Short mmCIF file of C-alpha atoms in Angstrom, two decimals:
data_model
loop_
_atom_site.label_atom_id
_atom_site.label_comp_id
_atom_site.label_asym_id
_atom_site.label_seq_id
_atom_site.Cartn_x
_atom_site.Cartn_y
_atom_site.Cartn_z
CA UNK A 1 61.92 -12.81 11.16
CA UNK A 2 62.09 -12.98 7.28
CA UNK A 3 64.09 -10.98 5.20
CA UNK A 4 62.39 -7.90 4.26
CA UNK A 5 60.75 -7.74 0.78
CA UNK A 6 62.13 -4.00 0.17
CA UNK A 7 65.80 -5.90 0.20
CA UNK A 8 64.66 -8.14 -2.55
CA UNK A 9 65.54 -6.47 -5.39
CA UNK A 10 68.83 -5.45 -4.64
CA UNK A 11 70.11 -8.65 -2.88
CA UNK A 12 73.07 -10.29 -4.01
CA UNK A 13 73.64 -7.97 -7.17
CA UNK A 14 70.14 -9.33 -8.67
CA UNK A 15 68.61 -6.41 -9.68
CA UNK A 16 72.48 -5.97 -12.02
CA UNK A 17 71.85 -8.99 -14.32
CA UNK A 18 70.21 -9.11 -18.06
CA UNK A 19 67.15 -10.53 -18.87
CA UNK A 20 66.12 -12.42 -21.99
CA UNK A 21 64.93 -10.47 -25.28
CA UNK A 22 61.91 -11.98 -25.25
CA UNK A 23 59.64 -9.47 -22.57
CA UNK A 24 59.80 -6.03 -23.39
CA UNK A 25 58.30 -3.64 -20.59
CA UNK A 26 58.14 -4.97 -17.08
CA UNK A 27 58.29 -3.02 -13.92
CA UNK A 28 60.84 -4.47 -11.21
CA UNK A 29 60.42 -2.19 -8.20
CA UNK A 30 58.69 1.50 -7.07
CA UNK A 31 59.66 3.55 -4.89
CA UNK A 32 58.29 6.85 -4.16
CA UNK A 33 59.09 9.50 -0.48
CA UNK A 34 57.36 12.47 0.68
CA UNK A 35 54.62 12.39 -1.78
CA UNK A 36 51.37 12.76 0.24
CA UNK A 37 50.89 11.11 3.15
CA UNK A 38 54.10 8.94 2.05
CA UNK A 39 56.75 10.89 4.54
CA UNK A 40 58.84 7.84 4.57
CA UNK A 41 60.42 5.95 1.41
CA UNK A 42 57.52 3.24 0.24
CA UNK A 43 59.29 0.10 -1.41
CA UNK A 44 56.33 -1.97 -4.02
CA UNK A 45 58.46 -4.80 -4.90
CA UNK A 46 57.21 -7.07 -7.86
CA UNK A 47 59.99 -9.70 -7.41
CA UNK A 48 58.54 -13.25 -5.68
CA UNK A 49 60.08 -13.96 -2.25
CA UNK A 50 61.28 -17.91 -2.29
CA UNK A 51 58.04 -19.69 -1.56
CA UNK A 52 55.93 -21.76 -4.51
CA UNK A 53 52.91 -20.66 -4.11
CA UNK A 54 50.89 -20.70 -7.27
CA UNK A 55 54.21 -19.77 -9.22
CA UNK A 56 53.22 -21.69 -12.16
CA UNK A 57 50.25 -18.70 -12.71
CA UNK A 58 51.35 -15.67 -10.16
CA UNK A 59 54.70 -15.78 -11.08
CA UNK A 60 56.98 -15.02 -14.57
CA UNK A 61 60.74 -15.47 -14.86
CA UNK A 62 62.91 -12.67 -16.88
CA UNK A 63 66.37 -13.54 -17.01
CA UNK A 64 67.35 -14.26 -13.09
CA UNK A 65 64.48 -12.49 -11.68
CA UNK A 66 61.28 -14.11 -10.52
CA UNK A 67 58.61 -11.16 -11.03
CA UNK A 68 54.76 -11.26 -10.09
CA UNK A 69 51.89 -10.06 -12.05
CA UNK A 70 49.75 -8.42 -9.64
CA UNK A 71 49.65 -6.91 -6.32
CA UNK A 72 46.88 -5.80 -3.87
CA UNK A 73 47.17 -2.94 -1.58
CA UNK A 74 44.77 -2.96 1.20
CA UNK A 75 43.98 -0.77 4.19
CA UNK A 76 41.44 1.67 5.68
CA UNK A 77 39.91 4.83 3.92
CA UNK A 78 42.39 7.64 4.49
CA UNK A 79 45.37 5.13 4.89
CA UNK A 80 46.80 7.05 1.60
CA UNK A 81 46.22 3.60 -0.81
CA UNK A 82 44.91 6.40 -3.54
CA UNK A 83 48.19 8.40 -2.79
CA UNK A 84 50.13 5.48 -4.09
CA UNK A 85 48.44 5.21 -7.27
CA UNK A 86 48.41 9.28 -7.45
CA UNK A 87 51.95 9.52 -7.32
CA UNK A 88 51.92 7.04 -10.52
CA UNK A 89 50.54 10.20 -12.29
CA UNK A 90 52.27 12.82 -10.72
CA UNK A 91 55.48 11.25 -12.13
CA UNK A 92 54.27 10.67 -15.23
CA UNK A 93 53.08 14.05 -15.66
CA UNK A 94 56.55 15.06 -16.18
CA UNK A 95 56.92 13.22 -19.40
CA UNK A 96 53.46 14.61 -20.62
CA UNK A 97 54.25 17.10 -23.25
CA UNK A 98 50.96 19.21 -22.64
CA UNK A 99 51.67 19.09 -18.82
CA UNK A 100 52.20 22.57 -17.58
CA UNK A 101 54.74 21.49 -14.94
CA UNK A 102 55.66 24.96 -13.74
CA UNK A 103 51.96 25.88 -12.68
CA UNK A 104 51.72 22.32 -11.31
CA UNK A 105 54.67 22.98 -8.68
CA UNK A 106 53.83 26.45 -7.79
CA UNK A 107 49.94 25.70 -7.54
CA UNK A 108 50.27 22.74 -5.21
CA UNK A 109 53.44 21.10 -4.78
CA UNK A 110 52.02 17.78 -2.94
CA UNK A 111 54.63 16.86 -0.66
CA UNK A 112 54.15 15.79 2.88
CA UNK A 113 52.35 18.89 4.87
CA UNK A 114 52.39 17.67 8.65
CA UNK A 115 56.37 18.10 9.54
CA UNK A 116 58.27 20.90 9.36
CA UNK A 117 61.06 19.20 7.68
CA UNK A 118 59.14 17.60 4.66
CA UNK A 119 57.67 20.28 3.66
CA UNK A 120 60.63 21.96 2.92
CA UNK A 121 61.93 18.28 1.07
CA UNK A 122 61.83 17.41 -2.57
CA UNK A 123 59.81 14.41 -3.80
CA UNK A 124 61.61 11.26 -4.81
CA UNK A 125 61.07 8.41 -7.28
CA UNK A 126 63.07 5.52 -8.42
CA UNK A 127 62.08 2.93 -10.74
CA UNK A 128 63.26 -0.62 -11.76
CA UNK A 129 62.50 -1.96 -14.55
CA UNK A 130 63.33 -4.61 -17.63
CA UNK A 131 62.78 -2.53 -21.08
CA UNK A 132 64.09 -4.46 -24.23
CA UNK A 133 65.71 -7.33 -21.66
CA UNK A 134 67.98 -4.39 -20.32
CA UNK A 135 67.71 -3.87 -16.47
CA UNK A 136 67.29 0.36 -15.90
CA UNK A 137 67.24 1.98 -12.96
CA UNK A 138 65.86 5.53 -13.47
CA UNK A 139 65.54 8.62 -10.56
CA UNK A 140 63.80 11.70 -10.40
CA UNK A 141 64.15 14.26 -7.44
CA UNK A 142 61.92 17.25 -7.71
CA UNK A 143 60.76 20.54 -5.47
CA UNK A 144 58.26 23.32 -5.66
CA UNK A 145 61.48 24.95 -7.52
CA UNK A 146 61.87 22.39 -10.30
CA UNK A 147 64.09 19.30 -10.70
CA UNK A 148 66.81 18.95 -7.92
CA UNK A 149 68.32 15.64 -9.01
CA UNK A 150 68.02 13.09 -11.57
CA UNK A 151 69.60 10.01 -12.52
CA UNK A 152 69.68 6.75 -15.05
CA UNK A 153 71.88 3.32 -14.71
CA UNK A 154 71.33 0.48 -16.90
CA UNK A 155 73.15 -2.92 -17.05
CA UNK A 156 75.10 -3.13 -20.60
CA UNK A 157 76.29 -6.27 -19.58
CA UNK A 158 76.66 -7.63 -15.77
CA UNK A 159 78.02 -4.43 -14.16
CA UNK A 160 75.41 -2.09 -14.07
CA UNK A 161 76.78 1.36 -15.24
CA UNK A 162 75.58 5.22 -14.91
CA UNK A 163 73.94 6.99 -18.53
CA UNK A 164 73.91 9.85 -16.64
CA UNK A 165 73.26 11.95 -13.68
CA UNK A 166 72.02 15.31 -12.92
CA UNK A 167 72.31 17.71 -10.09
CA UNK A 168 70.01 21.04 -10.87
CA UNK A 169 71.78 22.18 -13.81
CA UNK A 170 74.70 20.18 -14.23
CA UNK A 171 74.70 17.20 -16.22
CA UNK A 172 77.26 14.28 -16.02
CA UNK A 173 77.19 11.93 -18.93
CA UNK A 174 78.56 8.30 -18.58
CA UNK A 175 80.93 5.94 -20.58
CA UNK A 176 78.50 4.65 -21.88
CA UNK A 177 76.35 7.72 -23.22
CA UNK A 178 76.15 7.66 -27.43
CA UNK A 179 76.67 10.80 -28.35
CA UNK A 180 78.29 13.37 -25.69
CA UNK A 181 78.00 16.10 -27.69
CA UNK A 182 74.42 16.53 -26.80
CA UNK A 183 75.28 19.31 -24.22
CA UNK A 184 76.93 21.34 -26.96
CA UNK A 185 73.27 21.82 -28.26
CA UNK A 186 70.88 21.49 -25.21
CA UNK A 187 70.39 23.06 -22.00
CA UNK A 188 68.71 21.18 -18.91
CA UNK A 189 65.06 22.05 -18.30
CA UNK A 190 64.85 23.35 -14.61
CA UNK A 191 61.13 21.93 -15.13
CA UNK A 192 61.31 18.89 -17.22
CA UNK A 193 63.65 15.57 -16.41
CA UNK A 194 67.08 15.81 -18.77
CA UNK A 195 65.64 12.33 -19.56
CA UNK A 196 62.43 14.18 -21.61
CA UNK A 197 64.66 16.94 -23.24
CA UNK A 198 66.83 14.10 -24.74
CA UNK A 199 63.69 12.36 -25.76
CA UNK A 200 63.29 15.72 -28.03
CA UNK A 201 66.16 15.50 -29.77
CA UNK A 202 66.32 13.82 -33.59
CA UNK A 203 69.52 11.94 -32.55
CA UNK A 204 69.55 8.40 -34.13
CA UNK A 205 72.06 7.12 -30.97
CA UNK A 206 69.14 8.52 -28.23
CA UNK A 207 66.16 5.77 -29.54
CA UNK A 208 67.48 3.67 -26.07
CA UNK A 209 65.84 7.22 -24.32
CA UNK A 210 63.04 7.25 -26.75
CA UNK A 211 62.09 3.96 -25.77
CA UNK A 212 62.27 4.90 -21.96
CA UNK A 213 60.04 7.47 -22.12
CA UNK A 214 57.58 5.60 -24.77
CA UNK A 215 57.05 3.03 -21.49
CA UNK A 216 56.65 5.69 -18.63
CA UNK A 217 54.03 7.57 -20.95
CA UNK A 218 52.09 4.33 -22.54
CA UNK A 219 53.16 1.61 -20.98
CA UNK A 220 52.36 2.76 -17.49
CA UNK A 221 48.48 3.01 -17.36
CA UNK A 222 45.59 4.13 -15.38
CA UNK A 223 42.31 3.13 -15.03
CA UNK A 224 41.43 6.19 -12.22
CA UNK A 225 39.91 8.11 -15.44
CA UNK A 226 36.25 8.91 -15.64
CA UNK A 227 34.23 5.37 -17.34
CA UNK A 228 33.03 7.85 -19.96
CA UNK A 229 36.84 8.97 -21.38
CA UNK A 230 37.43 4.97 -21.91
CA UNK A 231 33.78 4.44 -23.67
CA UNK A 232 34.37 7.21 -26.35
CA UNK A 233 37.78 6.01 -26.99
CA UNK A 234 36.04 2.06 -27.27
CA UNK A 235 33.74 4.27 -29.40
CA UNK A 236 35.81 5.24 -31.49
CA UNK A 237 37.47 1.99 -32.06
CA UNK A 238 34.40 -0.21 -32.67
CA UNK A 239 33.15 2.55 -35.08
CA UNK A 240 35.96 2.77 -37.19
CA UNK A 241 37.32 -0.37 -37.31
CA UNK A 242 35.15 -3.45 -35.38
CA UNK A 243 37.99 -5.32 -35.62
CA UNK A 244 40.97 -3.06 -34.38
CA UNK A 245 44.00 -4.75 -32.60
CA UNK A 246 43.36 -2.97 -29.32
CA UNK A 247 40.01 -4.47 -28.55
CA UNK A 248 37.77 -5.55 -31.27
CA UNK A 249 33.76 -5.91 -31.44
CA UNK A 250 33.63 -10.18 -30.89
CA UNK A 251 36.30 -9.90 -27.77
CA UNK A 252 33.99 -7.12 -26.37
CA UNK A 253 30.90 -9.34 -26.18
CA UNK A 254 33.05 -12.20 -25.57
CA UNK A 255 34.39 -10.32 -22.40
CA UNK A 256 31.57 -9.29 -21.52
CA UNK A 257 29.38 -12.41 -21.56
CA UNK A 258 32.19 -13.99 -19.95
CA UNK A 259 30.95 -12.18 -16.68
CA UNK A 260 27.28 -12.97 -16.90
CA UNK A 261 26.66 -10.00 -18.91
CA UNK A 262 23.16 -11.15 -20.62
CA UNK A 263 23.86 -9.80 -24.09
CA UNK A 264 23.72 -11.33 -27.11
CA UNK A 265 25.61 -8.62 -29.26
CA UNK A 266 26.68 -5.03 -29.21
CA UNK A 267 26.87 -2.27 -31.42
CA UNK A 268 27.97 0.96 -31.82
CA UNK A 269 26.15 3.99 -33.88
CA UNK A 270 26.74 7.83 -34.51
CA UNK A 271 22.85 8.83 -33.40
CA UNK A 272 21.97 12.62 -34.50
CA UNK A 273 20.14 14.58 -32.25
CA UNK A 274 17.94 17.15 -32.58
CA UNK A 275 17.76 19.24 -29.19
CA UNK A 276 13.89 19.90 -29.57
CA UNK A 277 12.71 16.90 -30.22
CA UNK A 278 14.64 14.52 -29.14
CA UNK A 279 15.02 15.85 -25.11
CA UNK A 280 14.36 12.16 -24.15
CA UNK A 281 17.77 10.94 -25.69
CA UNK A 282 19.76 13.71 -25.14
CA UNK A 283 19.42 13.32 -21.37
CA UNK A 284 20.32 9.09 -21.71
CA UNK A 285 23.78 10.77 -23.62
CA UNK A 286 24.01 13.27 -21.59
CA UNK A 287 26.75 12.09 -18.61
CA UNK A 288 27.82 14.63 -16.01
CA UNK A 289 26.70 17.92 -17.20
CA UNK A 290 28.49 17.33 -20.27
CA UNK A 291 27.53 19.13 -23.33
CA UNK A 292 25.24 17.13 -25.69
CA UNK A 293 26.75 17.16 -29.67
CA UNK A 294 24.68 17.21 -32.43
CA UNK A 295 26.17 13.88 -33.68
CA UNK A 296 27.06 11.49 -30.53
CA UNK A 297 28.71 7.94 -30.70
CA UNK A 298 26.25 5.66 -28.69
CA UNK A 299 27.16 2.21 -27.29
CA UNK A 300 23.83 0.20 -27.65
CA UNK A 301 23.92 -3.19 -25.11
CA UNK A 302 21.63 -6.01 -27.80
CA UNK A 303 19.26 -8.29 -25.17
CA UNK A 304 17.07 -11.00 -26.80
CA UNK A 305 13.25 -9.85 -26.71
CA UNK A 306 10.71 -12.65 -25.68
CA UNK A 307 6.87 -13.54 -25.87
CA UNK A 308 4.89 -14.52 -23.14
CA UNK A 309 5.88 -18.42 -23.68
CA UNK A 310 9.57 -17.53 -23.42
CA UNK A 311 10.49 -17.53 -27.10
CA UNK A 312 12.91 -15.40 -28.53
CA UNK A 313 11.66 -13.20 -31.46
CA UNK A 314 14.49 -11.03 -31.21
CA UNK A 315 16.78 -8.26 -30.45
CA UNK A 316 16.33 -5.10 -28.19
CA UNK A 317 19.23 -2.57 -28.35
CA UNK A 318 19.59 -0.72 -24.76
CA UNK A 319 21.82 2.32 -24.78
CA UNK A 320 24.58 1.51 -22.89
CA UNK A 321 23.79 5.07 -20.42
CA UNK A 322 20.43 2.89 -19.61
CA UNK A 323 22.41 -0.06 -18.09
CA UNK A 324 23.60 -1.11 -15.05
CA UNK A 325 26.46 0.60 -13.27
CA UNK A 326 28.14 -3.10 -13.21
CA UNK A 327 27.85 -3.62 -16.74
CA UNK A 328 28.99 0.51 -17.66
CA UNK A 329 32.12 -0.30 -15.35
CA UNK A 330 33.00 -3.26 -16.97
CA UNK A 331 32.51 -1.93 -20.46
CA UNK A 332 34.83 1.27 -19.29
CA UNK A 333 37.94 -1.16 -18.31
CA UNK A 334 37.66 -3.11 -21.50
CA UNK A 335 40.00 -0.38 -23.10
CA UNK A 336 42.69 -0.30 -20.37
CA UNK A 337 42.66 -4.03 -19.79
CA UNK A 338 42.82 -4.95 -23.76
CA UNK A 339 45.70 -2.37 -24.41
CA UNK A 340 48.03 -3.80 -21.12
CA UNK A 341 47.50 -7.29 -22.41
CA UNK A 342 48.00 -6.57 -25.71
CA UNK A 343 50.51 -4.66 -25.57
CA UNK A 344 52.59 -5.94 -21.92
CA UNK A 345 53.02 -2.79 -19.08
CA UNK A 346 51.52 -1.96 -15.99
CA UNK A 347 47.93 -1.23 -15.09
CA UNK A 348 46.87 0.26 -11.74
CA UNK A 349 43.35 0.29 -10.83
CA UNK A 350 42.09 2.74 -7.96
CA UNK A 351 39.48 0.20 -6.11
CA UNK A 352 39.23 -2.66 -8.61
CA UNK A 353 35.73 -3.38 -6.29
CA UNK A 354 34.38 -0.30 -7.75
CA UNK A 355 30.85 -1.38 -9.05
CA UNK A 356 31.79 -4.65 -9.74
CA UNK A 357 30.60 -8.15 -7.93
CA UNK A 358 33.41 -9.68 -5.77
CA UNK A 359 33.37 -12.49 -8.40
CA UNK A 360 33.84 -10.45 -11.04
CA UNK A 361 37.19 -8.84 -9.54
CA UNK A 362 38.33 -12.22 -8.56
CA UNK A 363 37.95 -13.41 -12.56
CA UNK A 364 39.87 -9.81 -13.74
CA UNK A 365 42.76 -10.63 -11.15
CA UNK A 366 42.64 -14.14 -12.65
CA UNK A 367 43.05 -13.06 -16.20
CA UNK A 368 46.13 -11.21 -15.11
CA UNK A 369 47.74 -13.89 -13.64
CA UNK A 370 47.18 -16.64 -16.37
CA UNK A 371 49.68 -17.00 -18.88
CA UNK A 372 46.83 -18.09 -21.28
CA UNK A 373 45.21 -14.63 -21.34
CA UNK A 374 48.58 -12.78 -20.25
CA UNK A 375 51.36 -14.15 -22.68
CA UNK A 376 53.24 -10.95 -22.40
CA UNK A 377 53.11 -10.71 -18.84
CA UNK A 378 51.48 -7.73 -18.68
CA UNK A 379 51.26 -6.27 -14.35
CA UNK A 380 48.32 -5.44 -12.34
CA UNK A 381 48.66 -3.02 -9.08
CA UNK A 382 45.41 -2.40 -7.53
CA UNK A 383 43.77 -0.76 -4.35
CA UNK A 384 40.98 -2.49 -2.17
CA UNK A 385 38.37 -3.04 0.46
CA UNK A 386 37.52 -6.30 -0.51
CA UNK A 387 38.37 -8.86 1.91
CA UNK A 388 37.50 -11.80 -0.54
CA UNK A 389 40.17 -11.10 -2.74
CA UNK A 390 42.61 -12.16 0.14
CA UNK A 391 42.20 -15.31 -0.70
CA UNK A 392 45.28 -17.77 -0.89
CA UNK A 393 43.95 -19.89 -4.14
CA UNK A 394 44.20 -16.46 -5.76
CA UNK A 395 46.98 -14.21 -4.84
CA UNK A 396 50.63 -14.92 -3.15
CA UNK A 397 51.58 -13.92 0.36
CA UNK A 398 54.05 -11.23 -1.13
CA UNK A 399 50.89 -9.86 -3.63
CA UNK A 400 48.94 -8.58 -0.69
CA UNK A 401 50.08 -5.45 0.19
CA UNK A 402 48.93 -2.98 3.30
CA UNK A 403 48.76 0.57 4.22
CA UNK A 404 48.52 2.38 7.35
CA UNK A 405 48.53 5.60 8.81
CA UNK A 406 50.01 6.69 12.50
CA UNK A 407 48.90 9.21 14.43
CA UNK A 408 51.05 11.93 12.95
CA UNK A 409 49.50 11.20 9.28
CA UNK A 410 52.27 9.47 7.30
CA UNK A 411 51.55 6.70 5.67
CA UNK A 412 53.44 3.18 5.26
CA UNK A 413 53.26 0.30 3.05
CA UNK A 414 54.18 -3.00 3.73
CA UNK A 415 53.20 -6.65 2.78
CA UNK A 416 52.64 -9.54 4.08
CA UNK A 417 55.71 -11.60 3.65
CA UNK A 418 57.03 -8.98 5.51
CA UNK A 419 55.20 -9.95 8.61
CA UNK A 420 56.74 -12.12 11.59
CA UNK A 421 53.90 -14.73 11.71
CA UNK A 422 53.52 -18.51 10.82
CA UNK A 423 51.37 -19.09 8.15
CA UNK A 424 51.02 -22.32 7.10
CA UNK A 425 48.90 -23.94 4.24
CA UNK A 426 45.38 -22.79 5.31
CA UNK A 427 46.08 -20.03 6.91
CA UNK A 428 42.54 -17.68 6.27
CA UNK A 429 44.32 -13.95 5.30
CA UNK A 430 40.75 -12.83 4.88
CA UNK A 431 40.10 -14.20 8.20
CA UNK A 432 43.22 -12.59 10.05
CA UNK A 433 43.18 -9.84 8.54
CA UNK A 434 39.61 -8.27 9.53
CA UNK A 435 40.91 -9.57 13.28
CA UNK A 436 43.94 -7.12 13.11
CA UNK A 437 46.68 -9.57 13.09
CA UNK A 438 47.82 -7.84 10.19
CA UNK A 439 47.61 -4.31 11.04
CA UNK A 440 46.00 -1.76 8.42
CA UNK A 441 42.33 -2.03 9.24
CA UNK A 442 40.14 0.73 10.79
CA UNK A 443 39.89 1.12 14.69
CA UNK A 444 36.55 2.26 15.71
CA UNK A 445 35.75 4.55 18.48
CA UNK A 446 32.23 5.04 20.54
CA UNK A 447 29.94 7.10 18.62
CA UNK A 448 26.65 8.11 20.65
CA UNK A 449 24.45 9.94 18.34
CA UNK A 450 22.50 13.28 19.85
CA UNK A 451 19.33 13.79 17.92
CA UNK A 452 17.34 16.40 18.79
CA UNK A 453 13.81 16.94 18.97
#
């Protein structure tokens, strides 16, 4: 049996050691317990077990660490895959300055419901990660009643060392804290991390804090937001500025033809509509019952038009609501997927095979893990159903993640290093997997159907 991945991280006083200047926001380890279906502590480790595979693409070094660049968490519907990414934003929700945390906990606190026990227990977080080429280690205990316990240790040189602690209302500040006489001034927030009420304050010594937040709020990013909130923000961009540094208008239709996309150009226009007349576009706009402005930013998709001999005579601009749901999808993630590479952080992606051709996913998963189109290393966690991304030319054994439920509804998460098997060279995951040897997949019972007359 092979060491267990969730050990990884703290092994041998790795996760205590600095890291080179040069990456600034990567994320070293999760863990999240009673959130959900998650009764149990669930470990997602980003740091490579000892094998080669593909570590010249998969796999980044920062400072001792070896870190990966994406991970894949499969399982059946209802295993509580979603839940993982969910608890991404019920953490971050904390940091969100028009987050009404108060009403959030006393509304629906979402804790584990099916044992007596957890549902009297707080939630729990901890995160690893590299920020600057400093190693933190951050903590965050909360309950329908606020938070119960809090915590940050960083590494200021090879010991790692406590910033500070928190137990309800009491605050413990370490050696190394900048400026102690903080707590003269501020109060803990029985509904807001210490962490975020630091972050407030316009205290030069606190920008390490500042920083700390700026990655859990920005750097940490979801795509499970409706397509249409991403188009109006690549609206917005391409409108103002075609050539913007978080996606401009030639690395759109680059992207996009990349995947098959028959475009030849795009273009974006502010198109004013009057109700009466013009019914016809107002419904195209028109996305989910959403009211219809007077003046509406309008993604038009250019196709070459042809004659009946095949020649091109020109262009035909489609508005983009008039497209496939492929090619709406893909033009939805542009935004999240230009601003983590850009920028370096983490993206997670509820169902990456949402809408989009296996081949297509397999290319996005790609992009992530090669240095030419990821110099800053930005990190990819996604769920899935699709088998075809198991594939060993693609991801690592310790990328593919699973989740499973028991009997009693709590959830687990494990990968596949993890497992006692022998997998050798071509060894078909896709393969195994759908035959069970791996566990997480969906056991079927006899269904006879009674239709009546």
């Amino acid at each position: 049996m092979r060491k267990n991945r969730k050990n990884l991280a703290i092994d041998s006083g790795k996760c205590y050691d600095t890291a080179e200047r040069e990456v600034s926001w990567v994320l070293i380890e999760y863990r999240v317990k009673n959130f959900r279906s998650f009764k149990d502590e669930a470990v997602l480790s980003l740091v490579a077990d000892n094998n080669r595979e593909l570590s010249e693409t998969n796999v980044f070094k920062q400072g001792k660490f070896e870190l990966l660049k994406c991970a894949a968490i499969y399982g059946p519907n209802a295993s509580g895959k979603s839940n993982l990414i969910r608890s991404f934003s019920f953490f971050k929700d904390f940091f969100n300055p028009s987050s009404n945390i108060e009403e959030k906990l006393n509304k629906f606190f979402p804790n584990f419901w099916f044992n007596i026990k957890s549902r009297d227990m707080p939630i729990s977080y901890e995160l690893s990660f590299f920020l600057g080429g400093i190693r933190y280690r951050y903590g965050l205990e909360v309950s329908r009643n606020g938070i119960e316990s809090e915590y940050l240790y960083f590494v200021p040189r090879r010991q790692e060392a406590r910033y500070f602690s928190r137990k309800r209302d009491k605050i413990y500040l370490g050696t190394h804290f900048e400026n102690k006489k903080v707590l003269d001034i501020i109060q803990p927030d029985p509904y807001r991390p210490f962490l975020y009420t630091l972050g407030q304050l316009n205290v030069k010594q606190l920008e390490r804090v500042k920083d700390i937040i700026k990655y859990l709020m920005f750097y940490i990013r979801s795509a499970k937001l409706p397509d249409l909130f991403f188009r109006r923000l690549i609206e917005k961009l391409l409108s103002s500025n075609p050539n913007n540094n978080i996606i401009s208008k030639d690395e759109a239709v680059n992207f996009l033809r990349s995947f098959d996309i028959a475009i030849s150009d795009i273009s974006v226009e502010r198109v004013e509509i009057n109700m009466d007349s013009d019914k016809q576009l107002a419904e195209i706009i028109q996305v989910d019952d959403e009211s219809v402005e007077k003046s509406e930013l309008l993604t038009f998709m250019h196709h070459t038009l042809y004659d009946e001999h095949k020649n091109a005579l020109g262009e035909v601009p489609i508005p983009l609501p008039l497209e496939s749901q492929g090619t709406i999808k893909l033009y939805s993630l542009l935004y999240p997927i230009f601003h983590i590479m850009k920028n370096g952080g983490l993206l997670l992606i509820d169902e990456i095979e949402s809408s989009l051709h296996p081949i297509i996913c397999k290319r996005i998963i790609q992009m992530f893990n090669d240095p030419k189109f990821n110099p800053k290393n930005a990190q990819l966690i996604f769920t899935t159903h699709n088998t075809n991304l198991m594939d060993s030319a693609l991801l690592r054994r310790d990328q593919i993640y699973f989740v499973e439920k028991d009997k009693y509804g709590a959830s687990s998460l494990y990968a596949l290093y993890d497992l006692d098997l022998d997998i050798r060279n071509n060894f078909n995951y896709e393969k195994n997997y759908l035959a069970g040897r791996f566990g997480a997949v969906p056991y079927l019972n006899d269904f006879s159907p009674k239709f009546t007359q």
